[in-house]
CSV table of N, CA and C in Angstrom, one decimal:
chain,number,residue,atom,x,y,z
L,7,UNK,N,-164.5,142.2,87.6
L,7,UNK,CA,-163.2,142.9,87.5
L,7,UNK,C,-162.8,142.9,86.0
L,8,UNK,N,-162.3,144.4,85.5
L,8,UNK,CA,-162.0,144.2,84.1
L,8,UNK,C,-160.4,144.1,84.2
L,9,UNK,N,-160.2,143.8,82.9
L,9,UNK,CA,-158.4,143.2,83.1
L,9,UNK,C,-158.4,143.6,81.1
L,10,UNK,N,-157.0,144.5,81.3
L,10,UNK,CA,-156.1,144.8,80.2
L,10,UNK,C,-154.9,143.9,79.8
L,11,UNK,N,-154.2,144.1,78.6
L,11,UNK,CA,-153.6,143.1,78.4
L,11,UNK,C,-153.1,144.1,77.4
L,12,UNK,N,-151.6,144.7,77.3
L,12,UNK,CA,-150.9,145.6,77.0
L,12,UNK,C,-149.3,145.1,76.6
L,13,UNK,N,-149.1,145.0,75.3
L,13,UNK,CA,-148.1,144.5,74.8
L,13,UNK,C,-147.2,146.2,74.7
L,14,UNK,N,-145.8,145.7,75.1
L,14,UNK,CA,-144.5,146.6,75.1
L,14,UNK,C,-143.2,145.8,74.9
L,15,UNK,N,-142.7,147.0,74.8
L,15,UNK,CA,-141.2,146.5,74.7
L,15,UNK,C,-140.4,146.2,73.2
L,16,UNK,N,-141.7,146.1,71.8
L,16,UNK,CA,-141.2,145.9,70.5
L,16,UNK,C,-141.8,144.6,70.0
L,17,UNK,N,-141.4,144.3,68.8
L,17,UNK,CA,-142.2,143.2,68.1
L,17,UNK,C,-143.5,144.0,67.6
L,18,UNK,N,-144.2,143.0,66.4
L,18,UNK,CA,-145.0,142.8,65.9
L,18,UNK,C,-146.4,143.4,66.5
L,19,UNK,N,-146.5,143.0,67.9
L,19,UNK,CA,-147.8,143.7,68.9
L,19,UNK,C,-147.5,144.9,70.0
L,20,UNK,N,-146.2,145.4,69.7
L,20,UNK,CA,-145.8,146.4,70.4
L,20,UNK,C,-147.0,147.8,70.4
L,21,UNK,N,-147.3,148.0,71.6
L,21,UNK,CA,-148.8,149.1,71.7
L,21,UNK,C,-149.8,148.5,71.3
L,22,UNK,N,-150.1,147.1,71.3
L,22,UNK,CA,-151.5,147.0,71.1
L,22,UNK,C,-151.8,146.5,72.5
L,23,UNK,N,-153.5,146.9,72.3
L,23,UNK,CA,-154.3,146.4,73.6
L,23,UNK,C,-155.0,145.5,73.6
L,24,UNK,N,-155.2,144.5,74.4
L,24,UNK,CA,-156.7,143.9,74.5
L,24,UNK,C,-157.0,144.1,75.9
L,25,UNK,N,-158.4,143.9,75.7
L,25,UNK,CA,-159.3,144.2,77.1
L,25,UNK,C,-160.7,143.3,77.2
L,26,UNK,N,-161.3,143.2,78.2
L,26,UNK,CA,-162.3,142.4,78.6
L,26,UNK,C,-163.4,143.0,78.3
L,27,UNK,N,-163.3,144.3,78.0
L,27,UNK,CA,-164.5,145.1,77.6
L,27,UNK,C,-164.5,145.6,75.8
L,28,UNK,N,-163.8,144.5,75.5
L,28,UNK,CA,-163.6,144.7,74.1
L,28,UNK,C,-165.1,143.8,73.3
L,29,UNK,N,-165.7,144.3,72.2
L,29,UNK,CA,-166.7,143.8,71.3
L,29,UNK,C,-166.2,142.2,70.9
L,30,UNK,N,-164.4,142.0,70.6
L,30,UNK,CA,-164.7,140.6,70.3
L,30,UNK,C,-164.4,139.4,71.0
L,31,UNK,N,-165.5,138.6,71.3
L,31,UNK,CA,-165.5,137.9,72.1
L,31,UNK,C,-164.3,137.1,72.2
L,32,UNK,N,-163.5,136.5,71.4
L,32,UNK,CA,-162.3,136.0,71.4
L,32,UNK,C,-161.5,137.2,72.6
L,33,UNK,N,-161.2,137.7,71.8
L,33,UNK,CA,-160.5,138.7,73.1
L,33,UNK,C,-160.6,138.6,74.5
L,34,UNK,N,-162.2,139.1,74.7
L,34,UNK,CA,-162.3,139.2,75.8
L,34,UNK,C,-162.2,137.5,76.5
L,35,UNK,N,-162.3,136.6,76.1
L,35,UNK,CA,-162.2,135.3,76.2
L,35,UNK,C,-160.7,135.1,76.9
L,36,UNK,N,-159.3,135.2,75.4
L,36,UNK,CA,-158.2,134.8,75.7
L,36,UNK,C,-157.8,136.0,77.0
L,37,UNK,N,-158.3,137.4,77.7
L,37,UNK,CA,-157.8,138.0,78.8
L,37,UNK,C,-158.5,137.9,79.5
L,38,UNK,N,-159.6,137.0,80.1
L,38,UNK,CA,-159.8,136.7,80.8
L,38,UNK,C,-159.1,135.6,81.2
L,39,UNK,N,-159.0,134.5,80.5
L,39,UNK,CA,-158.2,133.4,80.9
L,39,UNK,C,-156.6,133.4,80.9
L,40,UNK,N,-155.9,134.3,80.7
L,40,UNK,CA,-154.3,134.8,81.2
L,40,UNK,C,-155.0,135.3,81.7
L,41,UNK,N,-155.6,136.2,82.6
L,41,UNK,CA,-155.6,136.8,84.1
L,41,UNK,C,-155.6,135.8,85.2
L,42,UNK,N,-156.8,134.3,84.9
L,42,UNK,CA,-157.1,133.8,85.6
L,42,UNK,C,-156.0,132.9,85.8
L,43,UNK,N,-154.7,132.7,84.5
L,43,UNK,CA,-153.6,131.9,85.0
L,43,UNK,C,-152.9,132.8,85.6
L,44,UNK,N,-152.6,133.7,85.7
L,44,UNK,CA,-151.3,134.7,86.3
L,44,UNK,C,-151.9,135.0,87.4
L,45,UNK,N,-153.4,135.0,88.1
L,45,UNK,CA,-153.7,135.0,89.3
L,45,UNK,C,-153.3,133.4,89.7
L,46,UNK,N,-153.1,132.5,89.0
L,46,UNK,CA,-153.1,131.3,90.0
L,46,UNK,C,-151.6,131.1,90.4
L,47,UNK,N,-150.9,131.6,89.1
L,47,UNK,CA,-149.4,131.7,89.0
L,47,UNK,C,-148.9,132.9,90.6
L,48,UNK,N,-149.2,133.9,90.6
L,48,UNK,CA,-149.5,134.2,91.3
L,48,UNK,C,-149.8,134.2,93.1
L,49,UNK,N,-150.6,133.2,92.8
L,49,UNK,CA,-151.3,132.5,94.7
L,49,UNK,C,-150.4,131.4,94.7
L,50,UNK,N,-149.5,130.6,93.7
L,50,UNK,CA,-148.8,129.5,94.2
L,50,UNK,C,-147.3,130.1,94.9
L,51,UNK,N,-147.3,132.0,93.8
L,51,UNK,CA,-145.7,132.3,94.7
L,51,UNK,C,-146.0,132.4,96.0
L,52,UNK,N,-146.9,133.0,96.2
L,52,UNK,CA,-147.5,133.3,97.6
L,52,UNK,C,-147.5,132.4,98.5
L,53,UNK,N,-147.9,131.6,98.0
L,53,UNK,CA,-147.9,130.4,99.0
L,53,UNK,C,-146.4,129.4,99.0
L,54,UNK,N,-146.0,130.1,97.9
L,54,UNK,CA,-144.4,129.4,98.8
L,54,UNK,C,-143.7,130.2,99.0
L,55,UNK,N,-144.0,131.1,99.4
L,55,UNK,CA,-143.5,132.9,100.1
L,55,UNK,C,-141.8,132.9,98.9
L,56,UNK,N,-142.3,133.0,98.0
L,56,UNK,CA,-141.5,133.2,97.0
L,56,UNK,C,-141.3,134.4,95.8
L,57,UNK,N,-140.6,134.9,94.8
L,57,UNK,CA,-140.8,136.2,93.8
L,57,UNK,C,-141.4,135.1,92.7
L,58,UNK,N,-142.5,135.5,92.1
L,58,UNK,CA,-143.2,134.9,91.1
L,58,UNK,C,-142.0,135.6,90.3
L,59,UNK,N,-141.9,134.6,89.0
L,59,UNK,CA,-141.2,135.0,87.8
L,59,UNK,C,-142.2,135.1,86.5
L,60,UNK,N,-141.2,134.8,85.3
L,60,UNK,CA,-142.5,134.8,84.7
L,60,UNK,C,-144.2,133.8,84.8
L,61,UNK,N,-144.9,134.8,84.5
L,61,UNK,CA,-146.1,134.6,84.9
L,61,UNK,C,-147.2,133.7,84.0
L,62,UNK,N,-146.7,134.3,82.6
L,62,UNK,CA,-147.0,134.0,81.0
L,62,UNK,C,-146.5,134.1,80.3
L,63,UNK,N,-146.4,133.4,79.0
L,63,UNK,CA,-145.5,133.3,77.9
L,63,UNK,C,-146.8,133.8,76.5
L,64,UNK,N,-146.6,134.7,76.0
L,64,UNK,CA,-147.5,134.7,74.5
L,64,UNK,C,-146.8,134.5,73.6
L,65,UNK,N,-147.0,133.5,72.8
L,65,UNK,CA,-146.8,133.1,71.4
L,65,UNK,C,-147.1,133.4,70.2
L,66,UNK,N,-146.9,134.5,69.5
L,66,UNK,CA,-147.9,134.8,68.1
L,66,UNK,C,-146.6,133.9,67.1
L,67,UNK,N,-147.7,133.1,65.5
L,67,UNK,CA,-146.8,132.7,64.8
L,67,UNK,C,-146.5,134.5,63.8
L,68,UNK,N,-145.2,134.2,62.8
L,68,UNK,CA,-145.0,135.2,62.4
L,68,UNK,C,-146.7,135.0,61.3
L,69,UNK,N,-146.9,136.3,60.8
L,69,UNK,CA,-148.3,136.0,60.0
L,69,UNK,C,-147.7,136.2,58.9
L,70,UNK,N,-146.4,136.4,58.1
L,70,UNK,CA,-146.6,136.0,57.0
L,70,UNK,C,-145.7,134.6,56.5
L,71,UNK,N,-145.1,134.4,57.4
L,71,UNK,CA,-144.9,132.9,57.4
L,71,UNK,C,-145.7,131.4,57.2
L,72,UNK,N,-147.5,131.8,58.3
L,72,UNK,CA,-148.2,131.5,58.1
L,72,UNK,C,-148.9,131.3,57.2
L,73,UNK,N,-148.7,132.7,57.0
L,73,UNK,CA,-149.7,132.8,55.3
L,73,UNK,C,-149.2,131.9,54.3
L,74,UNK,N,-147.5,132.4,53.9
L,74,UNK,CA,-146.9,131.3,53.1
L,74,UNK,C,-147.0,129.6,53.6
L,75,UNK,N,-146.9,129.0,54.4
L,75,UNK,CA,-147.1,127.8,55.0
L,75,UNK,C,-148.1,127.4,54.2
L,76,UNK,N,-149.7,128.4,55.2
L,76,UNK,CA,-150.8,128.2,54.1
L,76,UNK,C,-150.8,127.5,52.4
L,77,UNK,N,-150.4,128.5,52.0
L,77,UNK,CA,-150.6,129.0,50.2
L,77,UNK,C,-149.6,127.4,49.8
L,78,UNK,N,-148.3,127.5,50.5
L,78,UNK,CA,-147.5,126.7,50.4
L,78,UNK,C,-148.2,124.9,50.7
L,79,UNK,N,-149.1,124.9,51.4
L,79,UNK,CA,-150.2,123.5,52.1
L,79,UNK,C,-148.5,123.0,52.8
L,80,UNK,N,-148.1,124.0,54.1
L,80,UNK,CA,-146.5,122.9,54.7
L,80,UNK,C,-147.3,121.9,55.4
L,81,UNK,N,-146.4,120.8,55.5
L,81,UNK,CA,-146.8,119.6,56.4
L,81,UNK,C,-146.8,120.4,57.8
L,82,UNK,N,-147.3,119.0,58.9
L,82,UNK,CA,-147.1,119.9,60.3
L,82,UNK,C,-145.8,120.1,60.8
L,83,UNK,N,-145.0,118.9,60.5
L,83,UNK,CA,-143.7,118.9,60.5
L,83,UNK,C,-142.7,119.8,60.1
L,84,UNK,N,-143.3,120.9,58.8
L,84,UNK,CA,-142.6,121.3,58.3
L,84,UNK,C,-142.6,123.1,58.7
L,85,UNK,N,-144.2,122.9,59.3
L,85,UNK,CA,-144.1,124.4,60.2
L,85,UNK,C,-143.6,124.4,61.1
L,86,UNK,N,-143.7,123.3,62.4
L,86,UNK,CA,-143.1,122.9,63.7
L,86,UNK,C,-141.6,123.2,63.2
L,87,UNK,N,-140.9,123.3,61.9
L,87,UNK,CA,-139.5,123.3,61.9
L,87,UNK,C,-139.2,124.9,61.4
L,88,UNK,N,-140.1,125.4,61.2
L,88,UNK,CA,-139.6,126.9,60.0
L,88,UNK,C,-140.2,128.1,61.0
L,89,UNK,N,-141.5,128.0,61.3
L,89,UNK,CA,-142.2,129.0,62.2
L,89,UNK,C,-141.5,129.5,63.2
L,90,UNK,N,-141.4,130.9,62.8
L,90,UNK,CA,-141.0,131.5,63.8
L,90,UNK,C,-142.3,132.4,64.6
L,91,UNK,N,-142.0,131.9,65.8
L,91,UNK,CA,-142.9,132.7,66.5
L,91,UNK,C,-142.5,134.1,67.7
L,92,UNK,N,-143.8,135.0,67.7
L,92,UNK,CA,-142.7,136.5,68.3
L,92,UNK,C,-143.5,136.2,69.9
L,93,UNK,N,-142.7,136.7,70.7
L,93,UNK,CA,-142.7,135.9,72.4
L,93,UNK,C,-142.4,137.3,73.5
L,94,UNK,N,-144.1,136.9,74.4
L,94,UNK,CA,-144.4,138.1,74.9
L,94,UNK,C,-144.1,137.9,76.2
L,95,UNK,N,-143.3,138.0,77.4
L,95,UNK,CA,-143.6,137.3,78.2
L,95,UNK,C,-143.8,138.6,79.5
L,96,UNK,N,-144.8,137.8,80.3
L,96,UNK,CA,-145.8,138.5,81.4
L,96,UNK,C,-144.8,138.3,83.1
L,97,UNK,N,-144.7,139.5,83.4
L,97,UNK,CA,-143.8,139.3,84.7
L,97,UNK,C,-144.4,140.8,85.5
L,98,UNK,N,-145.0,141.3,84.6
L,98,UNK,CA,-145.8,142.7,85.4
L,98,UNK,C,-146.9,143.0,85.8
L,99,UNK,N,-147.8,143.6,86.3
L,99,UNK,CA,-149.1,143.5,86.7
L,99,UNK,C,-149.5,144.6,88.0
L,100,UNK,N,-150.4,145.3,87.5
L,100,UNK,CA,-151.0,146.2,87.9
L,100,UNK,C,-152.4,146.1,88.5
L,101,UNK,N,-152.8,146.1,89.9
L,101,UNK,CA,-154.1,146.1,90.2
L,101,UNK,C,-154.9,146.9,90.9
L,102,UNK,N,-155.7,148.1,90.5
L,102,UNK,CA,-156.2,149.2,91.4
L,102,UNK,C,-157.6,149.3,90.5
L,103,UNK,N,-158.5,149.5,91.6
L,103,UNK,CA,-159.8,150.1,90.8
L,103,UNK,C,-160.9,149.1,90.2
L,104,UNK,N,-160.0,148.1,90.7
L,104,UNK,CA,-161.4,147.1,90.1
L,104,UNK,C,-161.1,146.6,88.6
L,105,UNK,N,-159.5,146.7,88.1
L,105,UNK,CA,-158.7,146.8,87.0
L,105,UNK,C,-157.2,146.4,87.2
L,106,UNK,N,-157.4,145.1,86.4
L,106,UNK,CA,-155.8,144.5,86.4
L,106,UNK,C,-155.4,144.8,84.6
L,107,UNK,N,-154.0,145.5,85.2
L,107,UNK,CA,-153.9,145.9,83.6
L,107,UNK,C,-151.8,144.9,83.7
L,108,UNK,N,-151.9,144.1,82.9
L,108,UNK,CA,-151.3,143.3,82.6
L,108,UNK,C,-150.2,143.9,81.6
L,109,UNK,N,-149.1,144.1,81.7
L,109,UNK,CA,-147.8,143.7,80.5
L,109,UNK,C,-147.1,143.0,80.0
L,110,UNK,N,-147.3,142.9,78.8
L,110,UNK,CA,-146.3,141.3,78.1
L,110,UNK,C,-145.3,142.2,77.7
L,111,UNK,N,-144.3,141.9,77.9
L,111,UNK,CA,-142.7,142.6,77.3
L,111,UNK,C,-142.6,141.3,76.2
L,112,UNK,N,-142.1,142.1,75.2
L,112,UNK,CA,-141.6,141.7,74.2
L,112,UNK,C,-140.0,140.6,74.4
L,113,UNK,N,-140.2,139.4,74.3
L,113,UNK,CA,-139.1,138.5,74.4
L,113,UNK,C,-137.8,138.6,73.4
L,114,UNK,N,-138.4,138.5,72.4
L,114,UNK,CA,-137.6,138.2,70.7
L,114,UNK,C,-138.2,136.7,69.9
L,115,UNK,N,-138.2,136.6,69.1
L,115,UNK,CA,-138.5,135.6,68.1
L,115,UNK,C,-137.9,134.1,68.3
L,116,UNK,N,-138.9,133.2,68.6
L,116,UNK,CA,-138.2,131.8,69.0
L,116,UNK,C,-138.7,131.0,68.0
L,117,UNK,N,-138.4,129.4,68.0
L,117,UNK,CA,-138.8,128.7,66.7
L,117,UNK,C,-139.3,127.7,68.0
């Protein structure tokens, strides 16, 4: 089964895609493995005849924050305190065809 991974809603990854049929193996790696949590997320609503909520949470750090952190050598303490990170979270999902195509809506920026 191939599985997409479709950021919306705004932020930093707004319209990008990943997919399982992508060249880099990280990719196809990290959407395999959120499919296989949001299918388990998934079979637990089911089994307590319940509305699944959110499914996933993605975390990107900001990347030029990073960078500066980097250049800067911050302690870990001192990213853990300043990093902001942009937050994607999964509550949609699409399955037809032999193809689960996945949406992370765009949360807003958390530390």
């Amino acid at each position: 089964m191939e599985a997409m991974i479709e950021f919306v809603g705004g932020g930093p990854y707004d319209g990008k895609v990943m997919s399982t049929d992508s060249s880099d193996r990280a990719e196809v790696s990290q959407v395999r493995r959120s499919a296989q949590l949001i299918g388990a997320g998934l079979a637990i609503a089911e089994r307590q005849e319940s509305t699944p909520g959110n499914l996933l949470t993605f975390r990107y750090p900001s990347a030029a924050v990073a960078e500066q952190a980097k250049t800067e050598q911050w302690s870990e303490a001192k990213i853990k305190a300043l990093m902001p990170y942009y937050e994607y979270e999964v509550r949609e999902y699409v399955e037809r065809d032999g193809l689960v195509l996945i949406k992370a809506r765009y949360k807003g920026v958390a530390r």
